[in-house]
PDB file of C-alpha atoms in Angstrom:
ATOM      1  CA  ASP A 359       6.703 -21.317  -0.994  1.00 58.00           C
ATOM      2  CA  ALA A 360       4.803 -17.989  -2.060  1.00 68.00           C
ATOM      3  CA  ASP A 361       1.380 -18.167  -3.543  1.00 91.00           C
ATOM      4  CA  VAL A 362       1.818 -15.223  -5.994  1.00 94.00           C
ATOM      5  CA  THR A 363       4.886 -15.338  -7.467  1.00 95.00           C
ATOM      6  CA  GLN A 364       6.492 -12.481  -9.896  1.00 96.00           C
ATOM      7  CA  THR A 365       9.496 -12.724 -12.290  1.00 96.00           C
ATOM      8  CA  PRO A 366      11.927 -10.726 -12.628  1.00 96.00           C
ATOM      9  CA  ARG A 367      11.825  -8.808  -9.246  1.00 95.00           C
ATOM     10  CA  ASN A 368      13.775  -6.143 -10.752  1.00 96.00           C
ATOM     11  CA  ARG A 369      14.462  -5.052 -14.382  1.00 96.00           C
ATOM     12  CA  ILE A 370      16.153  -2.172 -15.620  1.00 97.00           C
ATOM     13  CA  THR A 371      15.598  -1.562 -19.654  1.00 96.00           C
ATOM     14  CA  LYS A 372      16.076   0.839 -22.147  1.00 96.00           C
ATOM     15  CA  THR A 373      13.332   2.986 -24.055  1.00 97.00           C
ATOM     16  CA  GLY A 374      11.850   0.996 -26.912  1.00 96.00           C
ATOM     17  CA  LYS A 375      12.751  -2.397 -25.675  1.00 96.00           C
ATOM     18  CA  ARG A 376      10.245  -4.987 -25.218  1.00 96.00           C
ATOM     19  CA  ILE A 377       9.499  -6.372 -21.773  1.00 96.00           C
ATOM     20  CA  MET A 378       7.427  -9.254 -20.221  1.00 97.00           C
ATOM     21  CA  LEU A 379       6.895  -9.536 -16.756  1.00 98.00           C
ATOM     22  CA  GLU A 380       5.347 -12.959 -15.342  1.00 97.00           C
ATOM     23  CA  CYS A 381       3.026 -13.717 -12.806  1.00 98.00           C
ATOM     24  CA  SER A 382       2.194 -17.142 -11.501  1.00 97.00           C
ATOM     25  CA  GLN A 383       0.061 -18.475  -8.570  1.00 96.00           C
ATOM     26  CA  THR A 384      -0.673 -21.657  -6.685  1.00 95.00           C
ATOM     27  CA  LYS A 385      -3.752 -20.358  -5.129  1.00 90.00           C
ATOM     28  CA  GLY A 386      -6.202 -22.190  -7.913  1.00 90.00           C
ATOM     29  CA  HIS A 387      -7.988 -18.839  -8.431  1.00 90.00           C
ATOM     30  CA  ASP A 388      -9.899 -17.810 -11.794  1.00 88.00           C
ATOM     31  CA  ARG A 389      -9.305 -14.138 -11.138  1.00 89.00           C
ATOM     32  CA  MET A 390      -5.786 -12.173 -11.852  1.00 93.00           C
ATOM     33  CA  TYR A 391      -5.051  -8.905 -11.919  1.00 94.00           C
ATOM     34  CA  TRP A 392      -1.934  -6.437 -12.887  1.00 96.00           C
ATOM     35  CA  TYR A 393      -1.523  -2.961 -11.289  1.00 96.00           C
ATOM     36  CA  ARG A 394       1.378  -0.522 -11.313  1.00 96.00           C
ATOM     37  CA  GLN A 395       2.147   1.540  -8.257  1.00 94.00           C
ATOM     38  CA  ASP A 396       3.643   5.039  -8.527  1.00 93.00           C
ATOM     39  CA  PRO A 397       4.640   7.244  -5.672  1.00 86.00           C
ATOM     40  CA  GLY A 398       1.478   9.487  -4.510  1.00 85.00           C
ATOM     41  CA  LEU A 399      -0.855   7.845  -6.731  1.00 87.00           C
ATOM     42  CA  GLY A 400      -1.442   4.230  -4.966  1.00 88.00           C
ATOM     43  CA  LEU A 401      -2.122   1.150  -7.086  1.00 92.00           C
ATOM     44  CA  ARG A 402      -3.914   1.499 -10.543  1.00 93.00           C
ATOM     45  CA  LEU A 403      -5.584  -1.345 -12.451  1.00 92.00           C
ATOM     46  CA  ILE A 404      -3.845  -2.125 -15.674  1.00 95.00           C
ATOM     47  CA  TYR A 405      -5.492  -5.150 -16.850  1.00 95.00           C
ATOM     48  CA  TYR A 406      -7.529  -8.034 -15.330  1.00 92.00           C
ATOM     49  CA  SER A 407      -8.857 -11.508 -16.261  1.00 92.00           C
ATOM     50  CA  PHE A 408     -11.575 -13.627 -15.162  1.00 87.00           C
ATOM     51  CA  ASP A 409     -10.401 -16.973 -16.658  1.00 87.00           C
ATOM     52  CA  VAL A 410      -8.387 -17.914 -19.227  1.00 91.00           C
ATOM     53  CA  LYS A 411     -10.783 -16.462 -22.222  1.00 91.00           C
ATOM     54  CA  ASP A 412     -11.772 -13.364 -20.533  1.00 90.00           C
ATOM     55  CA  ILE A 413      -9.529 -10.595 -20.294  1.00 93.00           C
ATOM     56  CA  ASN A 414     -10.460  -7.122 -19.475  1.00 91.00           C
ATOM     57  CA  LYS A 415      -8.797  -3.453 -19.461  1.00 93.00           C
ATOM     58  CA  GLY A 416      -8.200  -1.463 -16.539  1.00 91.00           C
ATOM     59  CA  GLU A 417      -7.978   2.159 -16.238  1.00 88.00           C
ATOM     60  CA  ILE A 418      -4.436   2.589 -17.483  1.00 94.00           C
ATOM     61  CA  SER A 419      -4.099  -0.217 -20.444  1.00 95.00           C
ATOM     62  CA  ASP A 420      -2.399   2.067 -23.135  1.00 95.00           C
ATOM     63  CA  GLY A 421       1.272   0.811 -23.874  1.00 95.00           C
ATOM     64  CA  TYR A 422       0.415  -2.465 -22.196  1.00 97.00           C
ATOM     65  CA  SER A 423      -0.915  -5.918 -23.030  1.00 97.00           C
ATOM     66  CA  VAL A 424      -1.384  -8.840 -21.446  1.00 97.00           C
ATOM     67  CA  SER A 425      -1.637 -12.956 -22.084  1.00 97.00           C
ATOM     68  CA  ARG A 426      -3.615 -15.393 -19.862  1.00 96.00           C
ATOM     69  CA  GLN A 427      -1.419 -19.000 -20.358  1.00 92.00           C
ATOM     70  CA  ALA A 428      -3.199 -20.727 -18.049  1.00 94.00           C
ATOM     71  CA  GLN A 429      -5.152 -20.264 -15.145  1.00 93.00           C
ATOM     72  CA  ALA A 430      -2.123 -19.782 -13.159  1.00 95.00           C
ATOM     73  CA  LYS A 431      -0.439 -17.705 -15.348  1.00 97.00           C
ATOM     74  CA  PHE A 432      -0.906 -14.016 -16.202  1.00 97.00           C
ATOM     75  CA  SER A 433       2.019 -12.113 -18.004  1.00 98.00           C
ATOM     76  CA  LEU A 434       2.245  -8.540 -18.712  1.00 98.00           C
ATOM     77  CA  SER A 435       4.134  -6.854 -21.760  1.00 97.00           C
ATOM     78  CA  LEU A 436       5.084  -3.712 -22.699  1.00 96.00           C
ATOM     79  CA  GLU A 437       5.672  -3.716 -26.364  1.00 92.00           C
ATOM     80  CA  SER A 438       7.785  -0.386 -26.441  1.00 95.00           C
ATOM     81  CA  ALA A 439       8.845   0.587 -22.959  1.00 96.00           C
ATOM     82  CA  ILE A 440       9.180   4.198 -22.403  1.00 96.00           C
ATOM     83  CA  PRO A 441      10.400   5.728 -19.265  1.00 96.00           C
ATOM     84  CA  ASN A 442       6.892   6.906 -17.826  1.00 95.00           C
ATOM     85  CA  GLN A 443       6.435   2.913 -17.374  1.00 97.00           C
ATOM     86  CA  THR A 444       8.709   3.280 -14.812  1.00 97.00           C
ATOM     87  CA  ALA A 445       6.991   1.883 -11.774  1.00 96.00           C
ATOM     88  CA  LEU A 446       6.390  -1.030  -9.446  1.00 96.00           C
ATOM     89  CA  TYR A 447       4.119  -3.605 -10.815  1.00 97.00           C
ATOM     90  CA  PHE A 448       2.182  -6.012  -8.922  1.00 96.00           C
ATOM     91  CA  CYS A 449       0.286  -9.117  -9.806  1.00 96.00           C
ATOM     92  CA  ALA A 450      -2.686 -10.230  -7.833  1.00 93.00           C
ATOM     93  CA  THR A 451      -5.295 -12.974  -7.479  1.00 92.00           C
ATOM     94  CA  SER A 452      -8.690 -13.221  -6.169  1.00 87.00           C
ATOM     95  CA  ASP A 453     -11.038 -15.378  -4.835  1.00 77.00           C
ATOM     96  CA  LEU A 454     -14.882 -14.934  -4.677  1.00 68.00           C
ATOM     97  CA  GLY A 455     -16.208 -16.807  -2.065  1.00 57.00           C
ATOM     98  CA  ALA A 456     -19.149 -15.828   0.294  1.00 48.00           C
ATOM     99  CA  GLY A 457     -19.123 -12.503   1.150  1.00 49.00           C
ATOM    100  CA  GLY A 458     -17.163 -11.216  -1.414  1.00 58.00           C
ATOM    101  CA  GLY A 459     -13.577 -11.451  -2.503  1.00 71.00           C
ATOM    102  CA  THR A 460     -10.161 -10.922  -1.412  1.00 81.00           C
ATOM    103  CA  GLN A 461      -7.171 -10.092  -3.545  1.00 86.00           C
ATOM    104  CA  TYR A 462      -3.481 -11.483  -2.900  1.00 90.00           C
ATOM    105  CA  PHE A 463      -0.839  -9.762  -4.069  1.00 92.00           C
ATOM    106  CA  GLY A 464       2.690 -11.077  -5.332  1.00 94.00           C
ATOM    107  CA  PRO A 465       6.050  -9.448  -3.888  1.00 92.00           C
ATOM    108  CA  GLY A 466       6.249  -6.781  -7.167  1.00 94.00           C
ATOM    109  CA  THR A 467       8.780  -5.975 -10.057  1.00 96.00           C
ATOM    110  CA  ARG A 468      10.464  -2.821 -10.071  1.00 95.00           C
ATOM    111  CA  LEU A 469      10.996  -1.679 -13.693  1.00 97.00           C
ATOM    112  CA  THR A 470      13.027   0.977 -14.402  1.00 97.00           C
ATOM    113  CA  VAL A 471      12.838   2.137 -18.222  1.00 96.00           C
ATOM    114  CA  LEU A 472      15.836   4.588 -18.910  1.00 95.00           C
TER     115      LEU A 472
ATOM    116  CA  ALA B 863     -17.378   4.765 -10.494  1.00 76.00           C
ATOM    117  CA  GLN B 864     -16.248   4.172  -7.060  1.00 83.00           C
ATOM    118  CA  SER B 865     -13.251   6.251  -5.538  1.00 90.00           C
ATOM    119  CA  VAL B 866     -11.426   6.288  -2.158  1.00 94.00           C
ATOM    120  CA  THR B 867      -9.757   9.291  -0.702  1.00 96.00           C
ATOM    121  CA  GLN B 868      -7.060   9.028   2.102  1.00 97.00           C
ATOM    122  CA  PRO B 869      -6.491  12.644   3.200  1.00 96.00           C
ATOM    123  CA  ASP B 870      -3.573  12.085   5.017  1.00 95.00           C
ATOM    124  CA  ILE B 871      -0.208  11.427   2.863  1.00 95.00           C
ATOM    125  CA  HIS B 872       1.899  10.719   5.871  1.00 96.00           C
ATOM    126  CA  ILE B 873       1.570  10.494   9.461  1.00 97.00           C
ATOM    127  CA  THR B 874       3.775  10.244  12.456  1.00 97.00           C
ATOM    128  CA  VAL B 875       3.143   8.598  15.630  1.00 97.00           C
ATOM    129  CA  SER B 876       5.151   7.599  18.835  1.00 97.00           C
ATOM    130  CA  GLU B 877       5.320   4.097  19.971  1.00 97.00           C
ATOM    131  CA  GLY B 878       2.714   3.062  22.347  1.00 97.00           C
ATOM    132  CA  ALA B 879       0.492   5.851  20.902  1.00 97.00           C
ATOM    133  CA  SER B 880      -2.752   5.340  19.411  1.00 97.00           C
ATOM    134  CA  LEU B 881      -3.653   5.526  15.737  1.00 97.00           C
ATOM    135  CA  GLU B 882      -6.029   6.419  13.439  1.00 97.00           C
ATOM    136  CA  LEU B 883      -5.983   6.604   9.473  1.00 98.00           C
ATOM    137  CA  ARG B 884      -8.675   8.237   7.631  1.00 98.00           C
ATOM    138  CA  CYS B 885     -10.471   6.735   4.675  1.00 98.00           C
ATOM    139  CA  ASN B 886     -13.456   8.164   2.575  1.00 97.00           C
ATOM    140  CA  TYR B 887     -14.964   6.314  -0.095  1.00 94.00           C
ATOM    141  CA  SER B 888     -17.615   6.870  -2.888  1.00 91.00           C
ATOM    142  CA  TYR B 889     -19.693   4.235  -4.375  1.00 84.00           C
ATOM    143  CA  GLY B 890     -23.194   3.742  -5.366  1.00 75.00           C
ATOM    144  CA  ALA B 891     -24.144   0.723  -3.553  1.00 78.00           C
ATOM    145  CA  THR B 892     -23.054  -0.924  -0.320  1.00 76.00           C
ATOM    146  CA  PRO B 893     -19.599  -1.275  -0.653  1.00 84.00           C
ATOM    147  CA  TYR B 894     -16.592  -3.880  -0.207  1.00 88.00           C
ATOM    148  CA  LEU B 895     -14.062  -2.246   2.134  1.00 92.00           C
ATOM    149  CA  PHE B 896     -10.648  -3.201   2.605  1.00 93.00           C
ATOM    150  CA  TRP B 897      -7.344  -1.854   4.088  1.00 96.00           C
ATOM    151  CA  TYR B 898      -4.023  -3.113   2.992  1.00 95.00           C
ATOM    152  CA  VAL B 899      -0.236  -2.825   4.368  1.00 96.00           C
ATOM    153  CA  GLN B 900       2.587  -2.514   2.484  1.00 94.00           C
ATOM    154  CA  SER B 901       6.251  -2.659   4.105  1.00 90.00           C
ATOM    155  CA  PRO B 902       9.129  -1.547   2.490  1.00 84.00           C
ATOM    156  CA  GLY B 903      10.186  -3.843  -0.532  1.00 79.00           C
ATOM    157  CA  GLN B 904       7.004  -6.039   0.254  1.00 82.00           C
ATOM    158  CA  GLY B 905       3.922  -6.471  -1.398  1.00 86.00           C
ATOM    159  CA  LEU B 906       0.246  -5.827  -0.134  1.00 91.00           C
ATOM    160  CA  GLN B 907      -0.981  -7.744   2.735  1.00 92.00           C
ATOM    161  CA  LEU B 908      -4.435  -7.755   3.635  1.00 92.00           C
ATOM    162  CA  LEU B 909      -5.293  -6.218   7.034  1.00 95.00           C
ATOM    163  CA  LEU B 910      -9.026  -6.471   7.397  1.00 94.00           C
ATOM    164  CA  LYS B 911     -12.171  -5.947   5.425  1.00 91.00           C
ATOM    165  CA  TYR B 912     -15.666  -5.317   5.311  1.00 91.00           C
ATOM    166  CA  PHE B 913     -18.528  -6.531   3.351  1.00 84.00           C
ATOM    167  CA  SER B 914     -21.518  -6.619   5.607  1.00 81.00           C
ATOM    168  CA  GLY B 915     -22.653  -7.074   9.080  1.00 84.00           C
ATOM    169  CA  ASP B 916     -20.804  -5.849  11.995  1.00 87.00           C
ATOM    170  CA  THR B 917     -19.611  -2.255  10.996  1.00 90.00           C
ATOM    171  CA  LEU B 918     -16.759  -2.766  13.406  1.00 95.00           C
ATOM    172  CA  VAL B 919     -14.281  -4.981  11.914  1.00 95.00           C
ATOM    173  CA  GLN B 920     -11.120  -6.705  13.367  1.00 96.00           C
ATOM    174  CA  GLY B 921      -8.198  -7.712  11.632  1.00 95.00           C
ATOM    175  CA  ILE B 922      -4.681  -8.891  11.947  1.00 95.00           C
ATOM    176  CA  LYS B 923      -1.871  -7.196  13.998  1.00 94.00           C
ATOM    177  CA  GLY B 924      -4.267  -5.402  16.325  1.00 96.00           C
ATOM    178  CA  PHE B 925      -5.932  -3.406  13.956  1.00 97.00           C
ATOM    179  CA  GLU B 926      -9.610  -2.841  13.677  1.00 97.00           C
ATOM    180  CA  ALA B 927     -11.786  -0.477  11.444  1.00 97.00           C
ATOM    181  CA  GLU B 928     -15.263   0.885  11.784  1.00 96.00           C
ATOM    182  CA  PHE B 929     -17.619   1.378   8.738  1.00 94.00           C
ATOM    183  CA  LYS B 930     -19.603   4.535   8.914  1.00 94.00           C
ATOM    184  CA  ARG B 931     -22.070   4.559   6.034  1.00 91.00           C
ATOM    185  CA  SER B 932     -23.563   8.051   6.976  1.00 91.00           C
ATOM    186  CA  GLN B 933     -19.982   9.473   6.627  1.00 94.00           C
ATOM    187  CA  SER B 934     -18.807   7.301   3.937  1.00 93.00           C
ATOM    188  CA  SER B 935     -15.811   6.301   5.926  1.00 95.00           C
ATOM    189  CA  PHE B 936     -13.572   3.275   6.888  1.00 97.00           C
ATOM    190  CA  ASN B 937     -10.866   4.516   9.219  1.00 98.00           C
ATOM    191  CA  LEU B 938      -8.497   2.150  10.749  1.00 98.00           C
ATOM    192  CA  ARG B 939      -7.449   2.186  13.949  1.00 98.00           C
ATOM    193  CA  LYS B 940      -4.995   0.731  16.458  1.00 97.00           C
ATOM    194  CA  PRO B 941      -4.703   1.297  20.230  1.00 97.00           C
ATOM    195  CA  SER B 942      -1.038   0.807  20.687  1.00 97.00           C
ATOM    196  CA  VAL B 943       1.186   1.195  17.699  1.00 97.00           C
ATOM    197  CA  HIS B 944       4.680  -0.832  17.801  1.00 96.00           C
ATOM    198  CA  TRP B 945       7.816   0.008  15.439  1.00 95.00           C
ATOM    199  CA  SER B 946       6.892  -2.790  13.104  1.00 94.00           C
ATOM    200  CA  ASP B 947       3.754  -0.887  12.350  1.00 96.00           C
ATOM    201  CA  ALA B 948       5.843   1.467  10.070  1.00 96.00           C
ATOM    202  CA  ALA B 949       4.684   0.826   6.562  1.00 96.00           C
ATOM    203  CA  GLU B 950       2.461   2.219   3.758  1.00 95.00           C
ATOM    204  CA  TYR B 951      -1.449   1.622   4.584  1.00 97.00           C
ATOM    205  CA  PHE B 952      -3.953   1.671   1.425  1.00 96.00           C
ATOM    206  CA  CYS B 953      -7.686   1.524   1.679  1.00 96.00           C
ATOM    207  CA  ALA B 954      -9.641   0.033  -1.134  1.00 93.00           C
ATOM    208  CA  VAL B 955     -12.996  -0.195  -2.275  1.00 90.00           C
ATOM    209  CA  GLY B 956     -14.665  -2.855  -4.310  1.00 85.00           C
ATOM    210  CA  ALA B 957     -17.014  -3.385  -6.494  1.00 75.00           C
ATOM    211  CA  TRP B 958     -18.477  -6.860  -7.108  1.00 70.00           C
ATOM    212  CA  GLY B 959     -21.445  -8.079  -9.402  1.00 65.00           C
ATOM    213  CA  PHE B 960     -22.221  -7.414 -13.046  1.00 58.00           C
ATOM    214  CA  GLY B 961     -18.558  -8.123 -14.020  1.00 57.00           C
ATOM    215  CA  ASN B 962     -17.326  -5.488 -12.133  1.00 61.00           C
ATOM    216  CA  GLU B 963     -15.058  -7.253  -9.752  1.00 69.00           C
ATOM    217  CA  LYS B 964     -11.914  -5.213  -9.244  1.00 75.00           C
ATOM    218  CA  LEU B 965     -10.575  -2.579  -6.413  1.00 84.00           C
ATOM    219  CA  THR B 966      -9.991   0.980  -6.475  1.00 89.00           C
ATOM    220  CA  PHE B 967      -7.221   2.002  -4.030  1.00 92.00           C
ATOM    221  CA  GLY B 968      -6.715   5.445  -2.090  1.00 94.00           C
ATOM    222  CA  THR B 969      -3.211   6.833  -2.708  1.00 94.00           C
ATOM    223  CA  GLY B 970      -1.669   5.469   0.699  1.00 95.00           C
ATOM    224  CA  THR B 971      -0.818   7.093   3.856  1.00 97.00           C
ATOM    225  CA  ARG B 972       2.762   6.462   4.992  1.00 96.00           C
ATOM    226  CA  LEU B 973       3.030   5.773   8.634  1.00 97.00           C
ATOM    227  CA  THR B 974       6.289   6.544  10.696  1.00 97.00           C
ATOM    228  CA  ILE B 975       6.950   5.477  14.194  1.00 96.00           C
ATOM    229  CA  ILE B 976       9.094   7.256  16.338  1.00 95.00           C
ATOM    230  CA  PRO B 977      10.482   6.022  19.883  1.00 91.00           C
TER     231      PRO B 977
END
Protein backbone atom coordinates (compact mmCIF):
# COMPACT_ATOMS: atom_id res chain seq x y z
CA ASP A 1 0.00 0.00 0.00
CA ALA A 2 1.10 3.56 -0.70
CA ASP A 3 2.56 5.52 2.19
CA VAL A 4 0.71 8.72 1.28
CA THR A 5 -2.78 8.42 -0.15
CA GLN A 6 -5.11 11.07 -1.48
CA THR A 7 -8.84 10.91 -2.09
CA PRO A 8 -10.44 11.50 -4.46
CA ARG A 9 -7.98 11.15 -7.34
CA ASN A 10 -10.17 13.13 -9.68
CA ARG A 11 -13.02 15.51 -9.00
CA ILE A 12 -15.17 17.73 -11.16
CA THR A 13 -17.31 20.27 -9.38
CA LYS A 14 -19.17 23.50 -10.01
CA THR A 15 -18.44 27.05 -8.96
CA GLY A 16 -19.59 27.77 -5.43
CA LYS A 17 -19.53 24.19 -4.18
CA ARG A 18 -17.67 23.14 -1.06
CA ILE A 19 -14.98 20.57 -1.72
CA MET A 20 -12.79 18.54 0.63
CA LEU A 21 -9.63 16.76 -0.42
CA GLU A 22 -8.27 14.18 1.97
CA CYS A 23 -4.78 12.97 2.67
CA SER A 24 -3.70 10.05 4.81
CA GLN A 25 -0.22 8.77 5.58
CA THR A 26 1.25 5.69 7.17
CA LYS A 27 4.80 7.01 7.42
CA GLY A 28 4.42 8.25 10.97
CA HIS A 29 5.58 11.75 10.06
CA ASP A 30 4.50 14.79 12.02
CA ARG A 31 4.85 17.24 9.17
CA MET A 32 2.28 17.39 6.39
CA TYR A 33 1.82 19.78 3.46
CA TRP A 34 -0.64 20.73 0.74
CA TYR A 35 0.58 22.02 -2.63
CA ARG A 36 -1.09 22.92 -5.87
CA GLN A 37 0.53 22.44 -9.25
CA ASP A 38 -0.33 24.55 -12.27
CA PRO A 39 1.32 24.21 -15.67
CA GLY A 40 4.37 26.42 -15.90
CA LEU A 41 4.22 27.42 -12.24
CA GLY A 42 5.63 24.38 -10.50
CA LEU A 43 4.32 23.52 -7.05
CA ARG A 44 3.16 26.19 -4.65
CA LEU A 45 2.59 25.67 -0.96
CA ILE A 46 -0.96 26.18 0.32
CA TYR A 47 -0.78 25.10 3.97
CA TYR A 48 1.53 23.09 6.16
CA SER A 49 1.29 21.49 9.57
CA PHE A 50 4.09 20.52 11.91
CA ASP A 51 1.81 18.61 14.26
CA VAL A 52 -1.86 18.29 15.10
CA LYS A 53 -1.93 21.62 16.92
CA ASP A 54 0.30 23.57 14.56
CA ILE A 55 -1.05 24.76 11.20
CA ASN A 56 0.54 27.43 9.05
CA LYS A 57 -0.37 29.30 5.89
CA GLY A 58 1.74 28.88 2.82
CA GLU A 59 2.19 31.30 -0.04
CA ILE A 60 -1.26 30.83 -1.59
CA SER A 61 -3.69 30.06 1.26
CA ASP A 62 -6.49 32.44 0.25
CA GLY A 63 -9.66 30.51 -0.60
CA TYR A 64 -8.48 27.37 1.19
CA SER A 65 -8.70 25.96 4.71
CA VAL A 66 -7.26 22.85 6.30
CA SER A 67 -7.93 20.48 9.14
CA ARG A 68 -5.41 18.19 10.83
CA GLN A 69 -7.68 15.55 12.31
CA ALA A 70 -4.87 13.31 13.51
CA GLN A 71 -1.18 12.81 12.95
CA ALA A 72 -2.00 10.71 9.91
CA LYS A 73 -4.74 12.86 8.34
CA PHE A 74 -4.64 16.31 6.79
CA SER A 75 -7.60 17.62 4.78
CA LEU A 76 -7.82 20.56 2.43
CA SER A 77 -11.12 22.36 1.89
CA LEU A 78 -12.32 24.80 -0.70
CA GLU A 79 -15.25 26.52 0.95
CA SER A 80 -16.62 27.97 -2.28
CA ALA A 81 -14.77 26.64 -5.30
CA ILE A 82 -13.93 28.93 -8.21
CA PRO A 83 -12.61 28.06 -11.68
CA ASN A 84 -9.07 29.35 -11.02
CA GLN A 85 -8.75 26.70 -8.33
CA THR A 86 -8.68 24.10 -11.10
CA ALA A 87 -5.32 22.42 -10.57
CA LEU A 88 -3.48 19.30 -9.49
CA TYR A 89 -3.25 19.11 -5.70
CA PHE A 90 -0.56 17.21 -3.85
CA CYS A 91 -0.25 16.21 -0.25
CA ALA A 92 3.19 15.53 1.19
CA THR A 93 4.72 14.41 4.45
CA SER A 94 8.16 15.11 5.79
CA ASP A 95 10.63 13.57 8.11
CA LEU A 96 13.24 15.67 9.80
CA GLY A 97 15.97 13.22 10.53
CA ALA A 98 19.65 13.97 10.70
CA GLY A 99 20.78 15.94 7.70
CA GLY A 100 17.48 17.61 7.05
CA GLY A 101 14.15 16.40 5.80
CA THR A 102 12.76 14.73 2.74
CA GLN A 103 9.22 15.23 1.53
CA TYR A 104 7.19 12.28 0.31
CA PHE A 105 4.32 13.00 -2.05
CA GLY A 106 0.96 11.45 -2.62
CA PRO A 107 -0.28 10.66 -6.14
CA GLY A 108 -2.25 13.89 -6.45
CA THR A 109 -5.87 14.93 -6.86
CA ARG A 110 -6.92 16.50 -10.14
CA LEU A 111 -9.64 19.07 -9.40
CA THR A 112 -11.69 20.76 -12.09
CA VAL A 113 -14.02 23.61 -11.17
CA LEU A 114 -16.56 24.46 -13.86
CA ALA B 1 13.06 34.19 1.07
CA GLN B 2 14.39 31.40 -1.06
CA SER B 3 13.75 30.96 -4.78
CA VAL B 4 14.60 28.51 -7.54
CA THR B 5 15.04 29.09 -11.27
CA GLN B 6 14.93 26.36 -13.86
CA PRO B 7 15.73 28.22 -17.07
CA ASP B 8 14.81 25.42 -19.46
CA ILE B 9 11.09 24.78 -19.81
CA HIS B 10 11.48 21.89 -22.24
CA ILE B 11 14.48 19.83 -23.32
CA THR B 12 14.62 17.14 -26.00
CA VAL B 13 17.40 14.57 -25.90
CA SER B 14 18.14 11.49 -27.98
CA GLU B 15 18.08 8.16 -26.20
CA GLY B 16 21.60 7.29 -25.09
CA ALA B 17 22.78 10.89 -25.09
CA SER B 18 23.93 12.74 -22.00
CA LEU B 19 21.67 15.09 -20.08
CA GLU B 20 22.12 18.18 -17.96
CA LEU B 21 19.19 20.05 -16.41
CA ARG B 22 19.95 23.43 -14.92
CA CYS B 23 18.90 24.76 -11.55
CA ASN B 24 19.87 28.02 -9.89
CA TYR B 25 18.79 28.94 -6.40
CA SER B 26 18.70 31.96 -4.17
CA TYR B 27 19.01 31.50 -0.43
CA GLY B 28 20.81 33.41 2.27
CA ALA B 29 22.34 30.47 4.08
CA THR B 30 23.52 26.99 3.25
CA PRO B 31 20.69 25.52 1.22
CA TYR B 32 19.13 22.12 1.27
CA LEU B 33 18.68 21.17 -2.38
CA PHE B 34 16.54 18.53 -4.02
CA TRP B 35 15.66 17.12 -7.41
CA TYR B 36 12.29 15.47 -7.87
CA VAL B 37 10.88 13.69 -10.92
CA GLN B 38 7.24 13.52 -11.93
CA SER B 39 6.24 10.92 -14.47
CA PRO B 40 2.99 11.47 -16.37
CA GLY B 41 0.01 11.03 -14.07
CA GLN B 42 2.19 10.38 -11.07
CA GLY B 43 3.23 12.16 -7.92
CA LEU B 44 6.73 13.44 -7.29
CA GLN B 45 9.57 11.07 -6.52
CA LEU B 46 12.82 12.16 -4.92
CA LEU B 47 15.85 11.64 -7.17
CA LEU B 48 18.53 13.01 -4.89
CA LYS B 49 19.25 15.63 -2.27
CA TYR B 50 22.13 17.71 -0.95
CA PHE B 51 22.49 18.81 2.65
CA SER B 52 26.21 19.06 3.25
CA GLY B 53 29.51 17.34 2.57
CA ASP B 54 30.50 16.06 -0.86
CA THR B 55 29.21 18.47 -3.48
CA LEU B 56 28.64 15.69 -6.02
CA VAL B 57 25.54 13.78 -5.03
CA GLN B 58 24.45 10.45 -6.44
CA GLY B 59 20.79 9.59 -6.76
CA ILE B 60 18.49 6.92 -8.02
CA LYS B 61 18.11 5.86 -11.65
CA GLY B 62 21.71 6.82 -12.47
CA PHE B 63 21.28 10.55 -11.84
CA GLU B 64 23.78 12.81 -10.14
CA ALA B 65 23.90 16.49 -9.27
CA GLU B 66 26.67 18.88 -8.35
CA PHE B 67 26.32 21.70 -5.85
CA LYS B 68 28.34 24.77 -6.84
CA ARG B 69 28.09 27.44 -4.20
CA SER B 70 29.97 30.04 -6.25
CA GLN B 71 27.43 29.71 -9.05
CA SER B 72 24.38 29.11 -6.83
CA SER B 73 23.66 26.08 -8.97
CA PHE B 74 22.61 22.49 -8.50
CA ASN B 75 22.51 20.96 -11.98
CA LEU B 76 21.22 17.47 -12.59
CA ARG B 77 23.12 15.14 -14.90
CA LYS B 78 22.87 11.69 -16.41
CA PRO B 79 25.49 10.23 -18.75
CA SER B 80 23.06 8.23 -20.90
CA VAL B 81 19.32 8.75 -20.90
CA HIS B 82 16.71 6.04 -21.38
CA TRP B 83 13.25 6.44 -22.87
CA SER B 84 11.82 5.89 -19.39
CA ASP B 85 13.49 9.11 -18.22
CA ALA B 86 10.90 11.16 -20.09
CA ALA B 87 9.18 13.13 -17.33
CA GLU B 88 9.08 16.52 -15.66
CA TYR B 89 11.91 17.40 -13.33
CA PHE B 90 11.69 19.82 -10.44
CA CYS B 91 14.49 21.41 -8.48
CA ALA B 92 13.66 22.59 -4.97
CA VAL B 93 15.38 24.46 -2.16
CA GLY B 94 14.52 23.81 1.44
CA ALA B 95 14.92 26.01 4.47
CA TRP B 96 15.12 24.21 7.74
CA GLY B 97 15.21 25.61 11.18
CA PHE B 98 13.42 28.45 12.93
CA GLY B 99 10.09 26.96 11.88
CA ASN B 100 10.77 27.48 8.21
CA GLU B 101 10.71 23.86 7.16
CA LYS B 102 9.26 23.90 3.71
CA LEU B 103 10.32 23.59 0.11
CA THR B 104 10.28 26.13 -2.68
CA PHE B 105 10.06 24.54 -6.11
CA GLY B 106 11.20 25.67 -9.51
CA THR B 107 8.77 25.73 -12.40
CA GLY B 108 10.04 22.46 -13.79
CA THR B 109 11.78 21.18 -16.93
CA ARG B 110 9.95 18.78 -19.19
CA LEU B 111 12.24 16.17 -20.71
CA THR B 112 11.37 14.49 -23.99
CA ILE B 113 13.39 11.52 -25.24
CA ILE B 114 13.57 10.79 -28.95
CA PRO B 115 14.72 7.46 -30.44
